[in-house]
Structure formats: C-alpha cells, structure tokens
PDB file of N, CA and C in Angstrom:
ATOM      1  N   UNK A  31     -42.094  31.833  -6.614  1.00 73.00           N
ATOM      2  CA  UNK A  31     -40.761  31.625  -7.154  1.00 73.00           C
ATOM      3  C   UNK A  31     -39.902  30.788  -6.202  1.00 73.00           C
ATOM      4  N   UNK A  32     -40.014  30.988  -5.069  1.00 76.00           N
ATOM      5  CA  UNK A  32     -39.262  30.329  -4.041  1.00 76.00           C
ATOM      6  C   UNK A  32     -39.584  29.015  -4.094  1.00 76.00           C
ATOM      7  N   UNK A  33     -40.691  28.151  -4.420  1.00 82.00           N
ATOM      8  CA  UNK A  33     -41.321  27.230  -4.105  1.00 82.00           C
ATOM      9  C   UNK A  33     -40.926  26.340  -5.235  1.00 82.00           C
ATOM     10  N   UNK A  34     -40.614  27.140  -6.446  1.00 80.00           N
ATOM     11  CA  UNK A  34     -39.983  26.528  -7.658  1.00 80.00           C
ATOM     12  C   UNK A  34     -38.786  26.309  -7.454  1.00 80.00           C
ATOM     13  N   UNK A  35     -38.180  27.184  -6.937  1.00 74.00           N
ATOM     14  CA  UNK A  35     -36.210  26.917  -6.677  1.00 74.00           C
ATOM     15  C   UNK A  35     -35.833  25.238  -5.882  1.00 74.00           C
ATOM     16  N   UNK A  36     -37.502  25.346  -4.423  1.00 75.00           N
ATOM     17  CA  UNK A  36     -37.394  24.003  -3.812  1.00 75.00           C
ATOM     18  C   UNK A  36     -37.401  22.913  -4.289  1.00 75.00           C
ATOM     19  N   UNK A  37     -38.367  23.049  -5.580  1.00 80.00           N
ATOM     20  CA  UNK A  37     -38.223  21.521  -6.335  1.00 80.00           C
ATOM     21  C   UNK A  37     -37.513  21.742  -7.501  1.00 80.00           C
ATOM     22  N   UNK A  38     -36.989  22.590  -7.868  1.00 79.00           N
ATOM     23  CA  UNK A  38     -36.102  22.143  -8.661  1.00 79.00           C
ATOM     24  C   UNK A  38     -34.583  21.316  -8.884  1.00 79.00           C
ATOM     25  N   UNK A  39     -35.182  20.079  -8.933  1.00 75.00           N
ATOM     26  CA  UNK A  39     -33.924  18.799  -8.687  1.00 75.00           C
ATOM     27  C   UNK A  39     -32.852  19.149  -9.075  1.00 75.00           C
ATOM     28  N   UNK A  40     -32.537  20.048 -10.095  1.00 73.00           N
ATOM     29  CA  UNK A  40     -30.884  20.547 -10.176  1.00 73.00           C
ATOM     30  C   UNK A  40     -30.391  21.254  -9.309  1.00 73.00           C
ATOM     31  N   UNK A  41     -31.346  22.591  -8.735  1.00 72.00           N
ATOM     32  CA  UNK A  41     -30.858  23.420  -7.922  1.00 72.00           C
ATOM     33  C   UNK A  41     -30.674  22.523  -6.219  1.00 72.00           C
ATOM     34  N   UNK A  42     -31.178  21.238  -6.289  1.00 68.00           N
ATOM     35  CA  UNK A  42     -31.058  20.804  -4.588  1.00 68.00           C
ATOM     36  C   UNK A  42     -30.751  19.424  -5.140  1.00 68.00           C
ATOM     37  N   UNK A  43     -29.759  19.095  -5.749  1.00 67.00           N
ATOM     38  CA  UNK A  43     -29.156  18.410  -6.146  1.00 67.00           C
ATOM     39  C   UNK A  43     -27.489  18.502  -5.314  1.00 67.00           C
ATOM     40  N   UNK A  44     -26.966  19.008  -5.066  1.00 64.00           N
ATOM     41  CA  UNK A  44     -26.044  19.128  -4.044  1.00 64.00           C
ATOM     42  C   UNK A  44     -26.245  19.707  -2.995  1.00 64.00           C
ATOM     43  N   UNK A  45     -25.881  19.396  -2.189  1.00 60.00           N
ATOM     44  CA  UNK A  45     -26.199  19.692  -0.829  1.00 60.00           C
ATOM     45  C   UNK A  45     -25.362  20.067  -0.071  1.00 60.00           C
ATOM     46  N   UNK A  46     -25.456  21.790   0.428  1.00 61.00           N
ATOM     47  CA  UNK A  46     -24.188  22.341   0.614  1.00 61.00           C
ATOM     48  C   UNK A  46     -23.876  23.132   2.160  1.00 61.00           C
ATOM     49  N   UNK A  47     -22.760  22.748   2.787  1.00 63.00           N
ATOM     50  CA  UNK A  47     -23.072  22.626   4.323  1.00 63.00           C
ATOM     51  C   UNK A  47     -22.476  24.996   4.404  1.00 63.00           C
ATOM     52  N   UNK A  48     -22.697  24.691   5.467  1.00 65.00           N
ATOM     53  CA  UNK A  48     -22.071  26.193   5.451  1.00 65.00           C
ATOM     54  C   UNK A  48     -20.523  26.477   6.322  1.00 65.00           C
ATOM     55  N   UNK A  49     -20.237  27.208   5.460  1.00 68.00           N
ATOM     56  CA  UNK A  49     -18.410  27.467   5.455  1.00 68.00           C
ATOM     57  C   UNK A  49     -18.240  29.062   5.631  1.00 68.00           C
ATOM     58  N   UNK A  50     -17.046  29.506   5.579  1.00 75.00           N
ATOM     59  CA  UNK A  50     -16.708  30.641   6.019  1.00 75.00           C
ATOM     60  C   UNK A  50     -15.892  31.270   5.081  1.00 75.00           C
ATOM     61  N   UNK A  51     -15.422  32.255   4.800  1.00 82.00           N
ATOM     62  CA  UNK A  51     -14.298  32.622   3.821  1.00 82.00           C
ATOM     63  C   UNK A  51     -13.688  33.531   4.748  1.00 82.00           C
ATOM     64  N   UNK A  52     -12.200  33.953   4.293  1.00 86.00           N
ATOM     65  CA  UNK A  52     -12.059  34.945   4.751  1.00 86.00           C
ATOM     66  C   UNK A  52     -10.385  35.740   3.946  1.00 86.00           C
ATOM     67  N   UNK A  53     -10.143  36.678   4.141  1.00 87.00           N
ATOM     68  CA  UNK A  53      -8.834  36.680   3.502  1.00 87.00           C
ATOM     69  C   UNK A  53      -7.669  36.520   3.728  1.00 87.00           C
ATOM     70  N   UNK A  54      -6.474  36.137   3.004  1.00 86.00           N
ATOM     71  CA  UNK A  54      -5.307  35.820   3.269  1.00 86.00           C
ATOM     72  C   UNK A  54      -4.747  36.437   4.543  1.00 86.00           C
ATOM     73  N   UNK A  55      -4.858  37.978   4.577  1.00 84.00           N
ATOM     74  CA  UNK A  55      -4.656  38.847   5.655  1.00 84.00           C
ATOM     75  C   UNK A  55      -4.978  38.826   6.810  1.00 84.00           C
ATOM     76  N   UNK A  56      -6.223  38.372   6.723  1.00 88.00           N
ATOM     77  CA  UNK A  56      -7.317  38.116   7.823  1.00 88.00           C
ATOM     78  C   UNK A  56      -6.553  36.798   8.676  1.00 88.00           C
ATOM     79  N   UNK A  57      -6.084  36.277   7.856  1.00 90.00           N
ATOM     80  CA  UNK A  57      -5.949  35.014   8.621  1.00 90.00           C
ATOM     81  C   UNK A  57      -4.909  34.796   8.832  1.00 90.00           C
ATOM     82  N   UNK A  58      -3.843  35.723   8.959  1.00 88.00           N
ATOM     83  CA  UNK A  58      -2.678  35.937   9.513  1.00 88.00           C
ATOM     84  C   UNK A  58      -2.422  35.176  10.813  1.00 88.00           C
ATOM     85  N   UNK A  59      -1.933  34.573  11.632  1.00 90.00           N
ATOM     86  CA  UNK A  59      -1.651  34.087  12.764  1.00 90.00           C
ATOM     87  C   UNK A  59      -2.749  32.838  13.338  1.00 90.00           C
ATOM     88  N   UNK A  60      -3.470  32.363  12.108  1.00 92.00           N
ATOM     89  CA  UNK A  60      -4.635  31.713  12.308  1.00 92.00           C
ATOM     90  C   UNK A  60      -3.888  30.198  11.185  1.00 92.00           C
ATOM     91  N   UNK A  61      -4.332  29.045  11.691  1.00 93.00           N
ATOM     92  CA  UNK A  61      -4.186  27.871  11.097  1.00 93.00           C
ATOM     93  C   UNK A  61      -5.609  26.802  11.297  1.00 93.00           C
ATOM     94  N   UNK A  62      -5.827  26.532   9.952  1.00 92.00           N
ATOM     95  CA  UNK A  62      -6.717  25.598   9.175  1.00 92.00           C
ATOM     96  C   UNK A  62      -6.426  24.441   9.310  1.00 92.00           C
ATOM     97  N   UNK A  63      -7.356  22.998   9.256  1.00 94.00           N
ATOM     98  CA  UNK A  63      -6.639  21.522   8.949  1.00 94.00           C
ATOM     99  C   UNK A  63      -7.125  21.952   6.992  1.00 94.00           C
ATOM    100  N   UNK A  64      -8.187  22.482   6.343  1.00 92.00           N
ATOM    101  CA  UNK A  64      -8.480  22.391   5.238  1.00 92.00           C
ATOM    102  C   UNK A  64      -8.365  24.024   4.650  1.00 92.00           C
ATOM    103  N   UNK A  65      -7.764  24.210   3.900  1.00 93.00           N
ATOM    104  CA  UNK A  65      -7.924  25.466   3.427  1.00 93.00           C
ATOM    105  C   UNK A  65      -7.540  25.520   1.830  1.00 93.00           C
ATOM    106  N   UNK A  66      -8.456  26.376   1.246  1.00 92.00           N
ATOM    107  CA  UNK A  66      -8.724  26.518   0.008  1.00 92.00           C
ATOM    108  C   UNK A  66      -7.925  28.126  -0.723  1.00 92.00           C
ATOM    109  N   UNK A  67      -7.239  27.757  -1.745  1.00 92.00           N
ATOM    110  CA  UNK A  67      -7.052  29.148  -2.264  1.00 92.00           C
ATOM    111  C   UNK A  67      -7.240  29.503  -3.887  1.00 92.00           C
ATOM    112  N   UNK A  68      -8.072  30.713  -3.439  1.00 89.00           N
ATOM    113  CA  UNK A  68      -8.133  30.502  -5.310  1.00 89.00           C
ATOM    114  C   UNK A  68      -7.994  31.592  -5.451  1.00 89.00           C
ATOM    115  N   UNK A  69      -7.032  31.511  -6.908  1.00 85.00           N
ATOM    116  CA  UNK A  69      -6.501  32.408  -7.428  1.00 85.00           C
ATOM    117  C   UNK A  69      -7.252  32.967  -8.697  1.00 85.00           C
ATOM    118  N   UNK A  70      -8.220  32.721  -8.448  1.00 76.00           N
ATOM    119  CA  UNK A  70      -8.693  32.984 -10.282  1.00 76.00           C
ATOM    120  C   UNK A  70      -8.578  34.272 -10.914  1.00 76.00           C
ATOM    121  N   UNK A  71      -8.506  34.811  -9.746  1.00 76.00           N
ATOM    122  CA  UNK A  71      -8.700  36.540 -10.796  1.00 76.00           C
ATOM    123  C   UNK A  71      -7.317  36.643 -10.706  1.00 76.00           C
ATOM    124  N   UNK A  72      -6.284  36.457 -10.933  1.00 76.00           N
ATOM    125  CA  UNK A  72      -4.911  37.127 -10.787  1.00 76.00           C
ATOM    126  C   UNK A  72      -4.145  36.483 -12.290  1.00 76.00           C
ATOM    127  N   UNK A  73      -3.639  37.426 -12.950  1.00 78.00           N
ATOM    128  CA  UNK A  73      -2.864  37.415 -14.283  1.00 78.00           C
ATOM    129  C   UNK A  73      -1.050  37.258 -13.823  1.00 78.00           C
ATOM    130  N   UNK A  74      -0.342  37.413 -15.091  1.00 79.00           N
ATOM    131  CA  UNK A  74       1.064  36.805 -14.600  1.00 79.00           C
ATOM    132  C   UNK A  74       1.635  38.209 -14.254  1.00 79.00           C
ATOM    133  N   UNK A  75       0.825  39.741 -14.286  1.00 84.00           N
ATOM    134  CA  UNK A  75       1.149  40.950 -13.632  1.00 84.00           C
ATOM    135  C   UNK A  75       1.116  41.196 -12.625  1.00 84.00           C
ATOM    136  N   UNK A  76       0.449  39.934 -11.940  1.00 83.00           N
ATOM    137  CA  UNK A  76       0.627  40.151 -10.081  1.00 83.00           C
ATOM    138  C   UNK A  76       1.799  39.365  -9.808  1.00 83.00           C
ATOM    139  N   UNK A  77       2.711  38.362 -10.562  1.00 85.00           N
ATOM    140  CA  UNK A  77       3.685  37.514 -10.103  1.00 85.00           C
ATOM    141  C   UNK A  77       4.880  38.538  -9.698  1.00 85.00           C
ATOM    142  N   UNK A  78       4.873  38.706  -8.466  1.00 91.00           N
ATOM    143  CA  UNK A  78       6.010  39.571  -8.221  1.00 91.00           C
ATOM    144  C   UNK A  78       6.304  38.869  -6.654  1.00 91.00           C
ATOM    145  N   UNK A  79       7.322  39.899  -5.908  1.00 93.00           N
ATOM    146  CA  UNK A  79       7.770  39.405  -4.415  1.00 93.00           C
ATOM    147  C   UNK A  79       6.349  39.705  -3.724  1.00 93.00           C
ATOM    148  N   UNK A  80       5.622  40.494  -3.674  1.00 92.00           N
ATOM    149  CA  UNK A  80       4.239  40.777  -2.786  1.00 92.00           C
ATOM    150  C   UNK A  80       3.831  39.656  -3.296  1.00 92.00           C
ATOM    151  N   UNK A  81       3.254  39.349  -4.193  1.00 89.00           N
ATOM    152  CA  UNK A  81       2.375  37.660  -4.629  1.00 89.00           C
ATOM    153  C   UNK A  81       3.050  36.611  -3.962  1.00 89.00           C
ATOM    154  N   UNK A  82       4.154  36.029  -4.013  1.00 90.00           N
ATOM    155  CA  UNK A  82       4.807  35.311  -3.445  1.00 90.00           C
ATOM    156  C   UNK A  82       5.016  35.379  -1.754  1.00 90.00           C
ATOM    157  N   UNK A  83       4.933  36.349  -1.172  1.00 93.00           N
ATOM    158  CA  UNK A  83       4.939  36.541   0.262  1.00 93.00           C
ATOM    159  C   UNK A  83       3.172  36.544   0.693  1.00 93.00           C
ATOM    160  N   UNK A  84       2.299  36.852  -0.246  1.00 91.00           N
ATOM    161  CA  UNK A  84       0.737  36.622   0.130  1.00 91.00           C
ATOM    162  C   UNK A  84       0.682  34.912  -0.088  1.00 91.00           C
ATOM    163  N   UNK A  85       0.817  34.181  -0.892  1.00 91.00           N
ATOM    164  CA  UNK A  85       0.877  33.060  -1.790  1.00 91.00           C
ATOM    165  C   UNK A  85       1.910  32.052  -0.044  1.00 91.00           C
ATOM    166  N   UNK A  86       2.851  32.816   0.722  1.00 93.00           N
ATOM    167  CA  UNK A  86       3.684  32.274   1.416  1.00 93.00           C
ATOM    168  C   UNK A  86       2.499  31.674   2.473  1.00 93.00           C
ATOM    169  N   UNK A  87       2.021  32.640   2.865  1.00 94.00           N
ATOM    170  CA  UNK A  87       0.890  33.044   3.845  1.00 94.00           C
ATOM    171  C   UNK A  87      -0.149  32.416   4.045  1.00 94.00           C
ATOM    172  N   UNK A  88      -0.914  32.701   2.621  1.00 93.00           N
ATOM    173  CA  UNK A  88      -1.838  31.382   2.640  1.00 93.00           C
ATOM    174  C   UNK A  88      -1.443  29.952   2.584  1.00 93.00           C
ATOM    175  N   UNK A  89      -0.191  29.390   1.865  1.00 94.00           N
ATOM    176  CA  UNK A  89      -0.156  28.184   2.040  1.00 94.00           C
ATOM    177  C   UNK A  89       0.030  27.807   3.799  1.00 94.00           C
ATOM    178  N   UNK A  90       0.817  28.279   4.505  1.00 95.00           N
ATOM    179  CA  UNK A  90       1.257  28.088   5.553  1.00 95.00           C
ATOM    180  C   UNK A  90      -0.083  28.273   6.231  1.00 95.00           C
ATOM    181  N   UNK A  91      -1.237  28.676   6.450  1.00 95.00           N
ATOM    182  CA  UNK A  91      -2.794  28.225   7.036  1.00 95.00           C
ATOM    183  C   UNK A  91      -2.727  26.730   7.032  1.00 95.00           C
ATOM    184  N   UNK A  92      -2.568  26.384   6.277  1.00 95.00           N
ATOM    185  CA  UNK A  92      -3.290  25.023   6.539  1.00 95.00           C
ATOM    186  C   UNK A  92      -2.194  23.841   6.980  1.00 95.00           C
ATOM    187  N   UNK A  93      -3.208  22.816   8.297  1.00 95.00           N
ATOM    188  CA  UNK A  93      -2.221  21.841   8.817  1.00 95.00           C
ATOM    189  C   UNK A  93      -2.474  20.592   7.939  1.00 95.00           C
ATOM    190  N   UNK A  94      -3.471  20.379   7.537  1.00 95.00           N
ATOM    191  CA  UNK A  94      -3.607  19.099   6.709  1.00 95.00           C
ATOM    192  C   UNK A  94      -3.988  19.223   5.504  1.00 95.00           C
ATOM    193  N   UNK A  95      -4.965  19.817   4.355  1.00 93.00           N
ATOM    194  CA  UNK A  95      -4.907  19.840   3.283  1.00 93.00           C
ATOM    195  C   UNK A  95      -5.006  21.197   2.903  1.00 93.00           C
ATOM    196  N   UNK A  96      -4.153  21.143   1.397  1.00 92.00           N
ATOM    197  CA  UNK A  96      -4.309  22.293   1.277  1.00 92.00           C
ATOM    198  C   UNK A  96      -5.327  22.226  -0.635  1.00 92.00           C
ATOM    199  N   UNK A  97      -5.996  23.040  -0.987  1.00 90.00           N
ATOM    200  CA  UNK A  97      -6.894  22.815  -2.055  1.00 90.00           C
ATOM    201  C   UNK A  97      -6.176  24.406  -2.904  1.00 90.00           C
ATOM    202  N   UNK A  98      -5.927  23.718  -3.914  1.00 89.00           N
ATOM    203  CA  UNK A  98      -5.142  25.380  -5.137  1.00 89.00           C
ATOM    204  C   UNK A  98      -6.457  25.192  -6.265  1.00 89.00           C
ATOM    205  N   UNK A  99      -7.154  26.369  -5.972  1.00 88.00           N
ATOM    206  CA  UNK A  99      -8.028  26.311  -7.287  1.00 88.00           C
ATOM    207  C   UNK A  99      -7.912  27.244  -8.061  1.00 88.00           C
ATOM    208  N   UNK A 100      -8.081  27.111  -9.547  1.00 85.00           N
ATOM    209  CA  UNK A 100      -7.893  28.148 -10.205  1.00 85.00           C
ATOM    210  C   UNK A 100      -6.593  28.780 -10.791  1.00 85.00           C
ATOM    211  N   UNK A 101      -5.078  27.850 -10.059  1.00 84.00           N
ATOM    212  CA  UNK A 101      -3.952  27.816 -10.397  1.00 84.00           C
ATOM    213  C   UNK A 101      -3.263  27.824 -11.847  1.00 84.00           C
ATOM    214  N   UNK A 102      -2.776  28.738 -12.361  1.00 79.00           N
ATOM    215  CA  UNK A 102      -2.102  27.578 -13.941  1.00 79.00           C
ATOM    216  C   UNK A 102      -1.316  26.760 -13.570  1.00 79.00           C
ATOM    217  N   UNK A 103      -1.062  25.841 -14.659  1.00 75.00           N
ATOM    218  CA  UNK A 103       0.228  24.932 -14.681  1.00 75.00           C
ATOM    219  C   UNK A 103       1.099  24.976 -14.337  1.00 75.00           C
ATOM    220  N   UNK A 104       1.453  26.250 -15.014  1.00 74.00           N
ATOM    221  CA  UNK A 104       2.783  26.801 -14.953  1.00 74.00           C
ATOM    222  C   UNK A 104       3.340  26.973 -13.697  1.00 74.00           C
ATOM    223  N   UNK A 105       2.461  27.550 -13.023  1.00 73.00           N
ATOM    224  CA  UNK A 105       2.792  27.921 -11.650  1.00 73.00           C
ATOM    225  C   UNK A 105       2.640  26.395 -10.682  1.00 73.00           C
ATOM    226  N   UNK A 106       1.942  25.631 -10.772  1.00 75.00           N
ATOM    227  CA  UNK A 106       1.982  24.306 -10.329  1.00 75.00           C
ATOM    228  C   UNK A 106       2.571  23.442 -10.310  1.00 75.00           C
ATOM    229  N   UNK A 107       2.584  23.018 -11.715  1.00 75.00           N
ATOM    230  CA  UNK A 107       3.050  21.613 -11.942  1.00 75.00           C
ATOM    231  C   UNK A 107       2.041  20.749 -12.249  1.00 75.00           C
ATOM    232  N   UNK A 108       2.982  19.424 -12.538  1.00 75.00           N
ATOM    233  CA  UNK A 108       2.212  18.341 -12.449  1.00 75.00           C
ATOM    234  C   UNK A 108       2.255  17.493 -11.138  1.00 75.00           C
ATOM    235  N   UNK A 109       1.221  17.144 -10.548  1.00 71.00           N
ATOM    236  CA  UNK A 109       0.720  16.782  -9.452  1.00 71.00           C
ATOM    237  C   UNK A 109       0.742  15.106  -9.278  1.00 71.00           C
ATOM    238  N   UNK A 110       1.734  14.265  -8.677  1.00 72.00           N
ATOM    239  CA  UNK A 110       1.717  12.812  -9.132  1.00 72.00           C
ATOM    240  C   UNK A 110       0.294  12.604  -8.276  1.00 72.00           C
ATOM    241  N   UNK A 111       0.135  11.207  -8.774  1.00 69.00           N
ATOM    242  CA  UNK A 111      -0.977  10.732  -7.886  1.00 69.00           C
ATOM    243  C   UNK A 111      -0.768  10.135  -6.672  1.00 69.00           C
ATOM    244  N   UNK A 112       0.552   9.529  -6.249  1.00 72.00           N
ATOM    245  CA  UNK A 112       0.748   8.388  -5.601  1.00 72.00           C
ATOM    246  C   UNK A 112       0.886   9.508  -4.184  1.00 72.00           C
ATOM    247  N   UNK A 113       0.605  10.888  -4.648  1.00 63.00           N
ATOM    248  CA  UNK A 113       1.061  12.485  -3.234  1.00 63.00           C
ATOM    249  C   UNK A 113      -0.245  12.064  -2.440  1.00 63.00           C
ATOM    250  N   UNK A 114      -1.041  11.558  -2.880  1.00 60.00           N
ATOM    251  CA  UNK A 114      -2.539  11.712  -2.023  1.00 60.00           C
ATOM    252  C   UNK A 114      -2.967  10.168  -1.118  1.00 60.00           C
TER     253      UNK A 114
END
C-alpha cells in the first residue's frame, strides 16, 4: 500500500515542506514574519468581545504577512488588489 501512495502522481503532486501549528494562546508574546489563521469552525455565536480580543492576538503575530482563511465576507471585506 505504501508503495502505491509513492507513485501515485496526484498524491506527490505537491510537494509539501514541514511547518508547525500552534494556538492563538500559545503564541502569546511570540511574533511570526508569516502567519496563518483559520477560522473555519467558528459560526456568528462566537462573535462576541472574547472572539475579538483572540482575533486581536492572532493578528498582531505576524510582522509581514498575514493569511485569513476560512473568513466570511462579512467579517472581511473586499480586499483591493493594488494592497499586495
């Protein structure tokens, strides 16, 4: 089975370096140049002052990019192009 996963051209078709995760909390007093946040599991029943002070937290990690995945609109915006 293993030997099938190796050639299978879809599955090693991207090529993926190794990274770290960790949580918002965790990374309290700690700063990123790239940091990623995704929100996917969270509904508009977490939008309260705690979401917004976690949400404070993680943005402030990162010194150079920051990546929102999983965001709605709503909560975003529209994103010009000419920002990048």
């Amino acid at each position: 089975r293993i030997e099938q996963i190796r050639k299978d051209e879809h599955f090693n078709a991207l090529q993926v370096k190794f990274s770290y995760a960790i949580t918002c909390h965790k990374a309290q007093g700690g700063q990123w140049s790239n940091v990623f946040i995704d929100q996917g599991y969270m509904t508009d029943d977490y939008v309260n002052s705690d979401y917004f002070r976690w949400l404070y937290t993680a943005v402030t990690r990162a010194t150079q990019k920051l990546y929102l995945v999983n965001f709605p609109k709503q909560q975003v915006g529209e994103i010009p192009y000419d920002m990048f």
